[in-house]
Coordinates of C-alpha atoms in Angstrom, one line a residue:
M1 CA -25.5 -55.7 -22.6
K2 CA -25.9 -52.1 -21.3
N3 CA -29.5 -53.3 -19.8
K4 CA -27.5 -56.3 -17.9
L5 CA -24.8 -54.2 -16.5
L6 CA -27.4 -51.8 -14.9
L7 CA -29.2 -54.8 -13.4
L8 CA -26.0 -56.1 -12.1
M9 CA -24.5 -52.7 -10.7
C10 CA -28.1 -52.1 -9.1
I11 CA -28.1 -55.8 -7.5
L12 CA -24.7 -55.0 -5.8
V13 CA -25.9 -51.6 -4.2
F14 CA -28.7 -53.1 -2.5
T15 CA -27.1 -56.4 -1.5
T16 CA -24.0 -54.4 0.0
G17 CA -26.3 -51.9 1.6
C18 CA -27.6 -54.2 4.0
K19 CA -24.4 -55.0 5.5
K20 CA -23.1 -51.2 5.0
D21 CA -23.7 -48.2 3.6
F22 CA -20.8 -47.5 1.6
L23 CA -22.1 -43.7 0.5
V24 CA -21.0 -42.2 3.7
Q25 CA -17.8 -44.3 4.2
E26 CA -14.2 -42.5 3.8
P27 CA -12.9 -43.4 0.6
L28 CA -10.2 -46.3 1.1
A29 CA -7.6 -43.9 -0.3
S30 CA -8.7 -40.6 1.3
F31 CA -6.5 -37.8 2.7
S32 CA -7.4 -36.2 5.9
D33 CA -6.5 -32.6 7.0
Q34 CA -4.3 -34.6 9.9
D35 CA -2.5 -36.3 7.0
F36 CA -1.2 -33.2 5.6
W37 CA 0.6 -31.5 8.6
T38 CA 3.2 -34.1 8.8
S39 CA 6.4 -32.3 7.6
E40 CA 8.1 -29.3 6.8
A41 CA 7.8 -29.7 3.0
S42 CA 3.8 -29.7 3.5
V43 CA 4.0 -26.2 5.7
R44 CA 6.1 -24.6 3.5
A45 CA 3.4 -26.0 0.7
F46 CA 0.5 -24.2 2.9
A47 CA 2.5 -20.9 3.6
M48 CA 3.5 -20.3 -0.2
G49 CA -0.3 -20.3 -1.0
Y50 CA -0.3 -16.6 0.9
Y51 CA 2.0 -15.2 -1.4
K52 CA -0.1 -14.2 -4.3
E53 CA -2.9 -12.8 -2.1
R54 CA -0.9 -11.0 0.6
F55 CA 2.1 -9.8 -1.8
P56 CA 0.4 -9.2 -5.4
G57 CA 2.7 -6.8 -6.5
F58 CA 1.7 -5.4 -10.1
G59 CA -1.1 -8.0 -9.9
V60 CA -1.5 -10.5 -12.9
N61 CA -2.2 -9.5 -16.2
D62 CA -4.5 -6.1 -15.8
V63 CA -5.8 -6.6 -12.7
G64 CA -5.0 -6.7 -9.4
G65 CA -2.0 -4.8 -6.9
V66 CA -2.0 -1.3 -6.0
F67 CA 0.8 0.2 -8.2
S68 CA 0.3 2.8 -10.4
I69 CA -3.4 3.6 -11.6
R70 CA -4.6 0.4 -9.4
E71 CA -4.8 2.7 -6.3
T72 CA -7.5 5.1 -8.3
L73 CA -8.8 6.9 -5.5
N74 CA -5.8 9.1 -4.8
D75 CA -5.2 12.8 -4.9
D76 CA -1.8 12.3 -7.0
Y77 CA -3.9 11.5 -9.8
A78 CA -6.5 13.8 -11.6
S79 CA -9.0 12.1 -14.0
V80 CA -12.2 13.4 -15.8
S81 CA -14.1 11.3 -13.5
L82 CA -12.5 12.0 -10.1
P83 CA -13.6 8.2 -8.6
G84 CA -14.9 9.0 -4.9
F85 CA -15.3 6.8 -1.9
P86 CA -18.5 4.5 -2.0
S87 CA -21.7 6.5 -1.4
Q88 CA -24.1 3.8 -0.6
P89 CA -23.9 1.2 2.3
T90 CA -22.2 -2.2 1.6
V91 CA -25.0 -5.0 2.0
S92 CA -23.2 -8.0 1.8
G93 CA -19.8 -9.3 1.4
G94 CA -17.0 -6.7 0.8
G95 CA -13.8 -6.7 2.5
W96 CA -15.7 -8.1 5.7
A97 CA -16.3 -11.4 4.4
T98 CA -13.0 -11.7 3.0
Y99 CA -11.0 -10.6 6.3
F100 CA -13.3 -13.8 8.2
S101 CA -11.8 -16.1 5.6
D102 CA -8.3 -15.1 5.6
I103 CA -8.0 -15.0 9.5
R104 CA -9.9 -18.3 9.5
K105 CA -7.0 -19.5 7.2
D106 CA -4.7 -17.8 9.7
N107 CA -6.0 -19.6 12.5
I108 CA -5.9 -23.0 11.1
F109 CA -2.2 -22.2 10.2
V110 CA -1.2 -21.3 13.5
D111 CA -3.2 -24.2 15.4
R112 CA -2.0 -26.8 13.3
V113 CA 1.8 -25.5 12.8
S114 CA 1.5 -25.3 16.5
G115 CA 0.5 -28.8 17.2
M116 CA 3.4 -30.5 15.1
G117 CA 6.3 -30.4 17.5
M118 CA 9.7 -31.8 16.4
K119 CA 8.0 -33.1 13.3
L120 CA 9.5 -30.0 12.1
G121 CA 12.8 -31.3 12.7
D122 CA 14.3 -29.1 15.6
S123 CA 12.7 -26.4 18.2
A124 CA 14.3 -23.5 15.6
T125 CA 12.0 -24.7 12.8
Y126 CA 9.2 -25.2 14.8
K127 CA 9.3 -21.6 16.0
H128 CA 10.1 -20.5 12.8
W129 CA 7.0 -22.0 11.0
V130 CA 5.2 -20.6 14.3
G131 CA 6.3 -17.1 13.6
I132 CA 5.3 -17.2 9.9
A133 CA 2.0 -18.2 10.6
R134 CA 1.7 -15.8 13.6
F135 CA 3.1 -13.1 11.2
F136 CA 0.2 -13.8 8.5
R137 CA -2.7 -13.4 11.2
A138 CA -0.5 -10.3 12.6
M139 CA -0.8 -8.7 9.0
D140 CA -4.8 -9.8 8.5
Y141 CA -5.9 -8.5 11.6
C142 CA -3.8 -5.2 11.2
D143 CA -5.4 -4.4 8.0
F144 CA -9.0 -5.4 9.1
V145 CA -8.8 -3.1 12.4
F146 CA -7.5 -0.4 9.6
D147 CA -10.3 -0.8 7.7
Y148 CA -13.0 -1.5 10.0
G149 CA -11.9 -0.6 13.4
D150 CA -13.2 -2.7 16.3
V151 CA -13.7 -6.3 15.1
P152 CA -14.7 -9.4 16.7
Y153 CA -10.9 -11.1 17.5
Y154 CA -10.7 -15.0 17.2
N155 CA -7.3 -16.6 17.8
R156 CA -8.6 -20.6 16.9
P157 CA -10.3 -21.8 13.9
L158 CA -14.2 -21.9 14.2
T159 CA -16.4 -24.8 13.6
D160 CA -20.2 -23.7 11.7
Y161 CA -22.0 -24.5 14.9
D162 CA -19.3 -22.7 17.5
T163 CA -21.2 -20.0 19.9
A164 CA -18.1 -17.7 19.4
L165 CA -19.4 -16.8 15.6
F166 CA -21.7 -14.0 16.8
R167 CA -19.1 -12.6 19.0
P168 CA -19.5 -8.7 19.1
R169 CA -16.9 -6.4 18.2
D170 CA -13.9 -6.1 20.5
P171 CA -11.7 -2.5 20.8
A172 CA -9.2 -1.7 18.1
T173 CA -6.6 -1.6 20.9
F174 CA -7.4 -5.2 22.2
V175 CA -7.0 -6.4 18.9
L176 CA -4.0 -4.4 17.8
D177 CA -2.1 -5.7 21.3
K178 CA -2.8 -9.2 19.9
V179 CA -1.4 -8.1 16.7
L180 CA 1.6 -6.8 18.5
E181 CA 2.2 -10.4 20.4
D182 CA 2.0 -12.0 17.3
Y183 CA 4.3 -9.6 15.8
T184 CA 6.9 -9.4 17.9
Y185 CA 7.0 -13.7 18.5
A186 CA 7.6 -13.5 14.8
A187 CA 10.2 -11.0 15.2
Q188 CA 12.2 -13.1 17.7
N189 CA 11.5 -16.2 15.9
V190 CA 11.2 -16.3 12.0
K191 CA 14.7 -17.4 10.6
L192 CA 16.9 -14.5 8.8
D193 CA 17.5 -16.7 6.1
D194 CA 15.0 -19.8 4.7
P195 CA 16.9 -21.4 1.8
G196 CA 14.9 -24.4 2.0
T197 CA 11.8 -22.4 0.6
G198 CA 13.7 -19.8 -1.3
P199 CA 16.1 -16.7 -1.5
R200 CA 16.3 -13.8 0.9
G201 CA 14.0 -11.4 -1.2
L202 CA 11.6 -13.8 -2.4
V203 CA 10.3 -15.4 0.5
I204 CA 9.4 -14.2 4.2
T205 CA 12.5 -13.8 6.9
R206 CA 12.9 -12.1 10.0
D207 CA 13.4 -8.8 8.1
V208 CA 10.3 -9.3 6.1
V209 CA 8.7 -9.5 9.5
D210 CA 10.4 -6.7 11.0
A211 CA 9.7 -4.6 7.8
F212 CA 5.9 -5.1 7.9
M213 CA 5.7 -4.6 11.3
S214 CA 7.4 -1.1 11.0
R215 CA 4.6 -0.3 8.3
Q216 CA 1.6 -1.9 9.8
L217 CA 2.2 -0.3 13.4
L218 CA 3.0 3.1 12.4
Y219 CA -0.3 2.7 10.1
A220 CA -2.3 1.8 13.7
G221 CA -0.6 3.9 15.9
T222 CA -1.2 6.9 13.6
K223 CA -4.4 6.3 12.9
L224 CA -5.3 6.1 16.5
K225 CA -3.4 9.1 17.2
Y226 CA -5.5 11.0 15.0
D227 CA -8.9 9.8 15.6
P228 CA -10.7 12.2 17.3
A229 CA -12.7 9.8 19.4
T230 CA -9.5 7.7 20.2
S231 CA -9.6 8.1 24.3
A232 CA -6.5 9.3 26.6
A233 CA -5.9 5.5 27.3
D234 CA -6.2 4.6 23.7
R235 CA -3.7 7.5 22.7
V236 CA -1.2 5.7 25.3
K237 CA -1.9 2.8 23.3
A238 CA -0.6 4.5 20.0
G239 CA 2.3 5.5 21.4
V240 CA 3.2 1.8 22.1
Y241 CA 2.6 1.0 18.4
L242 CA 4.4 3.5 17.2
Q243 CA 7.6 2.9 19.2
A244 CA 7.3 -1.0 18.1
A245 CA 7.5 0.4 14.6
K246 CA 10.1 2.7 15.2
D247 CA 11.8 -0.3 17.0
A248 CA 11.6 -2.3 14.1
A249 CA 12.5 -0.2 11.6
A250 CA 15.8 0.2 13.7
R251 CA 16.6 -3.1 13.8
L252 CA 16.9 -3.3 9.9
I253 CA 18.9 0.0 9.6
S254 CA 21.3 -1.3 12.3
S255 CA 21.8 -4.8 10.6
G256 CA 23.6 -3.2 7.6
R257 CA 22.2 -5.7 5.4
Y258 CA 20.2 -3.3 3.2
A259 CA 20.9 0.1 1.2
V260 CA 19.0 2.4 -1.2
A261 CA 19.1 1.5 -4.5
D262 CA 21.5 3.5 -7.0
N263 CA 18.8 4.3 -9.7
Y264 CA 15.3 5.5 -8.1
Q265 CA 13.7 5.1 -11.4
K266 CA 15.0 1.5 -11.9
L267 CA 13.1 0.4 -8.4
C268 CA 9.9 -0.5 -10.3
S269 CA 11.4 -0.8 -13.6
T270 CA 13.8 -3.4 -13.5
I271 CA 13.0 -7.2 -15.6
D272 CA 15.5 -9.1 -13.1
I273 CA 15.9 -7.7 -9.9
G274 CA 17.8 -10.8 -8.5
A275 CA 20.2 -10.4 -11.0
T276 CA 20.5 -6.4 -10.6
P277 CA 22.9 -5.5 -7.3
A278 CA 22.0 -1.9 -7.4
V279 CA 18.5 -2.2 -7.3
N280 CA 18.3 -5.9 -5.2
K281 CA 20.3 -4.3 -2.4
E282 CA 17.1 -2.4 -1.2
M283 CA 14.7 -4.9 -1.8
I284 CA 13.4 -6.8 1.4
L285 CA 10.9 -8.4 -0.6
Y286 CA 9.7 -8.1 -4.0
R287 CA 7.7 -10.6 -6.8
R288 CA 9.1 -11.9 -9.9
Y289 CA 7.8 -12.2 -13.3
N290 CA 8.4 -14.4 -16.1
T291 CA 7.1 -14.8 -19.6
G292 CA 4.9 -17.8 -19.9
E293 CA 4.4 -18.2 -16.1
V294 CA 3.0 -14.5 -14.6
T295 CA 2.9 -11.1 -16.3
H296 CA 1.5 -7.8 -15.5
A297 CA 0.4 -4.9 -17.3
I298 CA 2.2 -1.9 -15.3
A299 CA 5.0 -0.8 -17.3
S300 CA 2.5 -1.0 -20.5
G301 CA 0.4 2.2 -18.6
N302 CA 4.0 4.0 -18.8
N303 CA 5.0 3.3 -22.9
V304 CA 5.5 6.5 -24.6
N305 CA 2.6 5.6 -27.0
T306 CA 0.1 5.0 -24.2
I307 CA -2.6 7.2 -23.5
Q308 CA -2.5 8.2 -19.4
G309 CA -6.2 8.8 -18.5
N310 CA -4.8 9.5 -14.8
G311 CA -2.1 12.1 -14.8
A312 CA -0.5 13.8 -12.0
P313 CA -1.9 17.1 -10.4
K314 CA -0.2 20.4 -10.4
D315 CA -0.6 19.9 -6.7
L316 CA 2.0 16.7 -6.9
V317 CA 4.3 18.3 -9.2
D318 CA 4.5 21.5 -7.0
A319 CA 5.5 19.5 -4.2
Y320 CA 8.8 18.7 -5.3
L321 CA 11.6 20.2 -3.5
C322 CA 13.9 22.6 -5.6
T323 CA 17.6 21.2 -5.5
N324 CA 18.6 24.0 -3.2
G325 CA 16.3 21.7 -0.5
M326 CA 13.5 24.4 -0.3
P327 CA 9.8 24.3 -1.7
I328 CA 8.8 26.2 -4.4
K329 CA 7.4 29.0 -2.2
T330 CA 8.2 29.5 1.4
T331 CA 6.9 31.9 3.8
A332 CA 9.9 34.1 2.8
G333 CA 8.5 34.1 -0.5
V334 CA 9.0 32.2 -4.2
N335 CA 12.2 30.0 -4.0
P336 CA 14.8 31.8 -6.7
A337 CA 15.5 28.1 -8.3
Y338 CA 12.2 27.3 -9.0
L339 CA 11.8 28.7 -12.8
G340 CA 8.2 28.8 -13.1
D341 CA 5.8 26.5 -14.7
Q342 CA 5.0 27.8 -18.1
T343 CA 7.3 25.0 -19.9
A344 CA 8.1 22.0 -19.4
A345 CA 12.0 22.8 -18.9
N346 CA 11.2 25.5 -16.7
Q347 CA 9.0 23.7 -14.3
L348 CA 11.4 20.5 -13.9
A349 CA 14.2 22.3 -13.8
N350 CA 16.3 22.8 -10.7
R351 CA 14.0 20.5 -8.5
D352 CA 14.3 17.0 -6.4
P353 CA 15.7 14.2 -8.9
R354 CA 12.8 12.0 -8.0
L355 CA 10.6 14.2 -10.3
T356 CA 12.6 13.9 -13.2
N357 CA 13.1 10.0 -12.5
T358 CA 9.0 9.9 -12.5
F359 CA 8.0 12.0 -15.1
R360 CA 9.0 12.8 -18.7
T361 CA 10.7 16.3 -18.8
D362 CA 11.3 17.0 -22.4
R363 CA 7.8 18.5 -23.0
F364 CA 4.0 18.4 -21.9
Y365 CA 2.3 15.3 -23.6
L366 CA -1.0 17.1 -24.3
Q367 CA -4.0 15.6 -25.9
Y368 CA -4.7 16.3 -29.6
I369 CA -1.1 16.6 -30.0
E370 CA 0.9 13.6 -28.7
T371 CA -0.5 9.8 -29.3
G372 CA 0.4 8.8 -25.7
Y373 CA -0.9 11.9 -24.0
S374 CA -1.9 12.5 -20.2
V375 CA -4.7 14.3 -19.2
T376 CA -2.6 16.6 -17.2
G377 CA 0.3 17.0 -19.6
Y378 CA 2.7 15.3 -17.1
K379 CA 3.7 11.8 -18.5
C380 CA 4.8 9.1 -15.9
Y381 CA 7.5 6.5 -16.8
K382 CA 8.4 5.5 -13.3
F383 CA 7.2 1.9 -13.8
L384 CA 8.7 1.9 -17.5
D385 CA 11.8 -0.2 -18.9
E386 CA 12.8 2.1 -21.6
P387 CA 15.2 -0.1 -23.6
T388 CA 12.8 -2.7 -23.6
Q389 CA 9.6 -0.8 -24.5
N390 CA 8.9 -2.0 -27.7
E391 CA 9.6 -5.4 -27.2
A392 CA 6.9 -8.3 -27.0
Y393 CA 6.7 -8.3 -23.0
A394 CA 6.6 -4.6 -22.7
V395 CA 3.2 -4.3 -24.0
Q396 CA -0.5 -5.0 -23.3
S397 CA -0.5 -7.5 -20.2
F398 CA 3.3 -9.1 -21.1
N399 CA 5.2 -7.3 -18.7
I400 CA 8.0 -8.6 -17.0
T401 CA 9.2 -6.4 -14.6
D402 CA 9.5 -7.0 -11.2
A403 CA 7.5 -5.6 -8.3
P404 CA 8.7 -4.3 -5.0
I405 CA 6.6 -5.6 -2.1
I406 CA 8.5 -3.9 0.9
R407 CA 11.6 -1.9 0.2
F408 CA 14.2 -0.6 2.5
G409 CA 13.4 3.4 1.5
E410 CA 10.4 2.6 2.6
V411 CA 11.7 1.3 6.2
L412 CA 13.5 4.3 6.3
L413 CA 10.3 6.7 5.9
N414 CA 8.5 4.5 8.6
Y415 CA 11.2 5.1 11.1
I416 CA 11.6 9.1 11.1
E417 CA 7.6 9.2 10.9
A418 CA 7.2 7.3 13.9
A419 CA 10.1 9.2 15.6
A420 CA 8.4 12.5 14.8
E421 CA 4.8 11.6 15.8
L422 CA 6.6 10.3 19.4
A423 CA 7.9 13.7 19.6
D424 CA 4.8 15.0 18.8
M425 CA 3.3 13.3 21.8
G426 CA 6.3 14.4 24.3
T427 CA 8.1 10.7 24.4
Y428 CA 11.0 11.2 22.3
T429 CA 13.0 13.8 20.5
V430 CA 14.3 13.9 17.1
V431 CA 18.0 14.5 16.8
Q432 CA 19.8 15.1 13.6
S433 CA 21.1 11.5 13.5
D434 CA 17.2 10.7 12.8
L435 CA 17.3 12.7 10.2
D436 CA 21.1 11.5 9.0
K437 CA 19.8 7.9 8.7
T438 CA 16.8 8.3 6.8
I439 CA 16.0 11.0 5.0
N440 CA 19.3 11.9 4.2
V441 CA 20.2 8.6 3.3
L442 CA 17.4 8.6 0.3
R443 CA 18.9 11.8 -0.7
K444 CA 22.0 10.5 -1.3
R445 CA 21.4 7.7 -4.1
A446 CA 24.6 6.7 -5.9
G447 CA 23.0 7.4 -9.1
Y448 CA 21.9 11.5 -8.3
T449 CA 24.8 13.7 -9.8
A450 CA 26.1 15.9 -7.3
A451 CA 24.2 19.0 -8.8
S452 CA 21.0 17.0 -8.9
R453 CA 21.2 16.0 -5.2
L454 CA 19.2 17.4 -2.6
P455 CA 21.1 18.9 0.3
D456 CA 20.9 17.5 3.9
M457 CA 17.6 18.3 6.0
K458 CA 18.7 19.5 9.0
I459 CA 16.6 20.2 12.2
I460 CA 17.0 23.2 14.3
G461 CA 14.9 24.0 17.3
N462 CA 12.8 21.0 16.0
L463 CA 12.0 22.7 12.7
P464 CA 13.4 21.8 9.1
A465 CA 16.5 23.7 7.8
V466 CA 18.6 23.6 5.0
G467 CA 22.1 24.4 6.4
A468 CA 21.4 27.1 9.2
T469 CA 18.4 28.4 7.6
V470 CA 15.1 27.5 9.0
Y471 CA 12.1 27.3 6.4
D472 CA 8.4 27.0 6.4
D473 CA 6.3 25.8 3.3
A474 CA 4.2 28.5 1.8
D475 CA 1.4 25.8 1.2
R476 CA 1.5 23.7 4.6
D477 CA -1.3 22.7 6.1
P478 CA -1.4 24.8 9.3
S479 CA -2.4 21.9 11.2
V480 CA 0.3 20.1 10.7
P481 CA 3.8 20.9 12.3
S482 CA 6.3 21.9 9.9
L483 CA 8.6 18.9 10.6
I484 CA 5.9 16.3 10.2
W485 CA 4.9 17.9 6.9
E486 CA 8.3 17.5 5.3
I487 CA 8.6 14.3 6.4
R488 CA 5.2 13.3 4.8
R489 CA 6.2 15.1 2.2
E490 CA 9.6 12.9 1.6
R491 CA 7.2 10.1 1.8
R492 CA 4.7 10.9 -0.7
L493 CA 7.6 11.6 -3.3
E494 CA 9.6 8.7 -2.4
L495 CA 6.6 6.2 -2.6
V496 CA 4.3 7.9 -5.0
Y497 CA 2.0 5.7 -7.0
E498 CA 3.3 2.7 -5.2
G499 CA -0.1 2.1 -3.2
F500 CA 0.1 4.2 0.2
R501 CA -1.3 7.3 -0.6
E502 CA -4.9 6.7 0.3
N503 CA -3.8 5.0 3.5
D504 CA -1.7 7.6 4.5
L505 CA -4.7 10.2 4.0
K506 CA -6.9 8.1 6.2
R507 CA -4.5 7.4 8.8
W508 CA -3.4 11.2 9.0
R509 CA -6.9 12.0 9.1
K510 CA -6.7 13.9 6.0
I511 CA -8.9 12.6 3.1
N512 CA -10.4 16.2 3.1
Y513 CA -7.1 16.4 0.8
Y514 CA -9.3 14.8 -2.0
N515 CA -11.7 17.5 -1.9
T516 CA -11.0 19.2 -5.5
Q517 CA -13.0 22.5 -4.5
L518 CA -11.1 23.2 -1.3
Y519 CA -7.9 22.2 -2.9
P520 CA -8.3 23.2 -6.5
K521 CA -4.6 22.6 -7.7
K522 CA -5.4 18.9 -7.4
N523 CA -7.7 19.0 -10.7
L524 CA -5.3 21.3 -12.8
G525 CA -2.9 20.1 -15.2
A526 CA 0.2 21.6 -17.1
W527 CA 0.4 25.2 -18.1
I528 CA -0.4 25.6 -21.9
T529 CA -1.3 28.4 -24.8
K530 CA -3.7 27.1 -26.7
S531 CA -4.3 26.8 -30.4
S532 CA -6.9 25.6 -33.0
V533 CA -5.4 22.1 -32.5
T534 CA -5.6 21.8 -28.7
K535 CA -9.1 24.3 -28.7
A536 CA -11.4 21.6 -27.0
L537 CA -9.2 21.5 -23.9
I538 CA -10.5 23.5 -20.8
L539 CA -7.8 25.9 -19.2
A540 CA -8.1 27.5 -15.6
D541 CA -6.4 29.8 -13.3
I542 CA -4.6 28.5 -10.4
N543 CA -7.9 28.5 -8.1
G544 CA -9.7 26.7 -10.8
N545 CA -11.8 29.1 -12.3
V546 CA -12.1 28.6 -16.2
T547 CA -10.7 31.2 -18.4
S548 CA -10.6 29.7 -21.7
P549 CA -13.6 27.2 -22.4
S550 CA -13.7 24.2 -24.7
N551 CA -13.9 25.0 -28.4
T552 CA -11.9 28.2 -27.7
A553 CA -8.9 28.4 -29.6
T554 CA -7.2 31.3 -27.5
G555 CA -6.0 31.9 -24.2
S556 CA -3.1 30.6 -21.6
G557 CA -3.9 28.8 -18.4
Y558 CA -3.5 25.2 -16.4
L559 CA -5.4 22.4 -18.0
K560 CA -8.6 21.7 -15.9
V561 CA -9.1 18.0 -16.1
S562 CA -12.7 17.3 -14.5
Q563 CA -15.6 19.6 -14.4
T564 CA -17.2 18.3 -11.5
F565 CA -15.8 18.7 -8.1
R566 CA -15.3 15.9 -5.6
N567 CA -16.3 17.0 -2.2
A568 CA -18.7 16.6 0.5
T569 CA -21.8 17.4 -1.2
S570 CA -21.3 14.4 -3.7
G571 CA -21.1 12.0 -1.0
F572 CA -17.1 11.4 -1.8
V573 CA -15.7 12.8 0.7
V574 CA -17.1 12.5 4.1
D575 CA -15.8 11.6 7.6
R576 CA -17.5 8.1 7.7
N577 CA -14.9 7.1 4.7
Y578 CA -12.4 6.8 7.3
L579 CA -13.7 3.4 8.2
L580 CA -15.7 0.6 6.0
C581 CA -19.3 0.2 6.1
V582 CA -20.3 -3.1 8.4
P583 CA -22.2 -5.0 6.0
T584 CA -25.7 -4.8 6.8
Y585 CA -27.0 -8.4 6.0
Q586 CA -23.9 -9.1 9.1
I587 CA -25.7 -6.8 11.0
D588 CA -29.2 -8.5 10.3
F589 CA -27.7 -12.0 10.8
Y590 CA -25.9 -11.1 14.2
G591 CA -29.7 -10.3 15.3
R592 CA -31.3 -13.1 14.1
N593 CA -29.1 -15.1 16.2
G594 CA -29.2 -13.0 19.6
S595 CA -25.9 -11.0 19.3
T596 CA -25.4 -7.6 18.4
L597 CA -23.0 -6.1 15.7
T598 CA -22.4 -2.7 15.7
Q599 CA -22.2 -0.4 12.8
N600 CA -19.4 2.3 12.0
P601 CA -20.2 6.0 12.5
G602 CA -22.3 7.5 9.5
W603 CA -23.0 4.5 7.7

């Protein structure tokens, strides 16, 4: 029977093949690209496909995202291995290929939605979805330029044989001008609310567009401003992008739709942000997590019994101001409010409340003494919902705390930094009201007690002050103006471990801060006195010089975390790392097709 059936099938194939080759015909029930773009529901489904990749939050299970230790190349962490930038050129793939794939998707989105017209119902809905598509393209191109500098710009989907496939790199400012055009359109046309897609905070709205516009154009403007290769004309462009960032942030500030959360620690450790008004009021966009749907592992890393192999260095802890609003040491001397660093109680007393909302204050969590130690002794708990830390969903990769994607606190910092950078360029003057509606708002969180709350930052003669007293941090980088230094401090401490530090140092042209030979406090931990229990630890003085080697049961000093430097000699901190390597295969591929793709400096 099987042989007869096979013979019959062969006869049918050959006889029908004489009339029509069915192997190259469209299936009778085929679904084409044209069939998809027919309604708002299909457009909405396509847009939702972006969320997981563009807004990863805490990632999924134990991978993804940039929060907590996911951004390991970070001078706010010390670790035994001290990871550095790539030391070898990229051959193929990498970020370059990913950006091209993402931007092709963006251009398809823009092209298809632009051609739908009244299929979307009305003009406002049509412009809303065109704005969403252009928003994603602006995001991707801004990141592409940040990572690679000059890049080929495409505003339409390409075919396999398109002559534009081997387009040379366009100047970064040309691409950023296009980014600004896309962002401007989106900011003017994306709706304030999109209930058909989801509630505010979980879907893209005009406020989300403005928030990301403030972030990304601040990045673009400052990176151009501080790049020594930037021309005078491009420096003017940097000012344009900074002004656009400031304006976008100003729109959100003046809207009155957002306020800072009451509790700083709960920003990154709330199980259900939507049901927690005291936290939700700061969230412009966040990602929800639910058991059985999507979970993560960020909170588990902050559990009291979890070892933290990446710990806060002394450099970070010392950056927190004292409750009198001054650094631990100014050019006038040691701050009298600072009680020293030789016990946890002293070091963490009288400090910015964000310090005690980020690190445990009861003791130093030392190896050989604590089950859940930190390699620096400073135990982070910023991402832990303590009341539920023993529940099944608080361990391993089952965590369900919601992740901030972009929040109002960051937007306040974007505004004041853009304003200060414009002032440094001579096109704006920072006044007290700028500080009062940004940094001083963050210092007045409702959850802070009056005794712990930092006093307002004042500005006197373009210098930071407390009350009528102008001050200058003794540890300030002399190349950074005092006011900008203090604004950067606020940004570092407000957003610590939320995935910003690496990009911030790149755009400020300050990746030399990663160099632990130049900045030894970035490789030191808490001050301890050794015993027979902790004798394996290595201690050093404030300059990183070993004072008590391993297996010595006596001596006092700072924990020395890594025994090797992260420096230029090791290849981990060099100027070429301000831009990524263009894959060498791509350069060769261009050449074999009669075009030229240039490499970034140093690679």
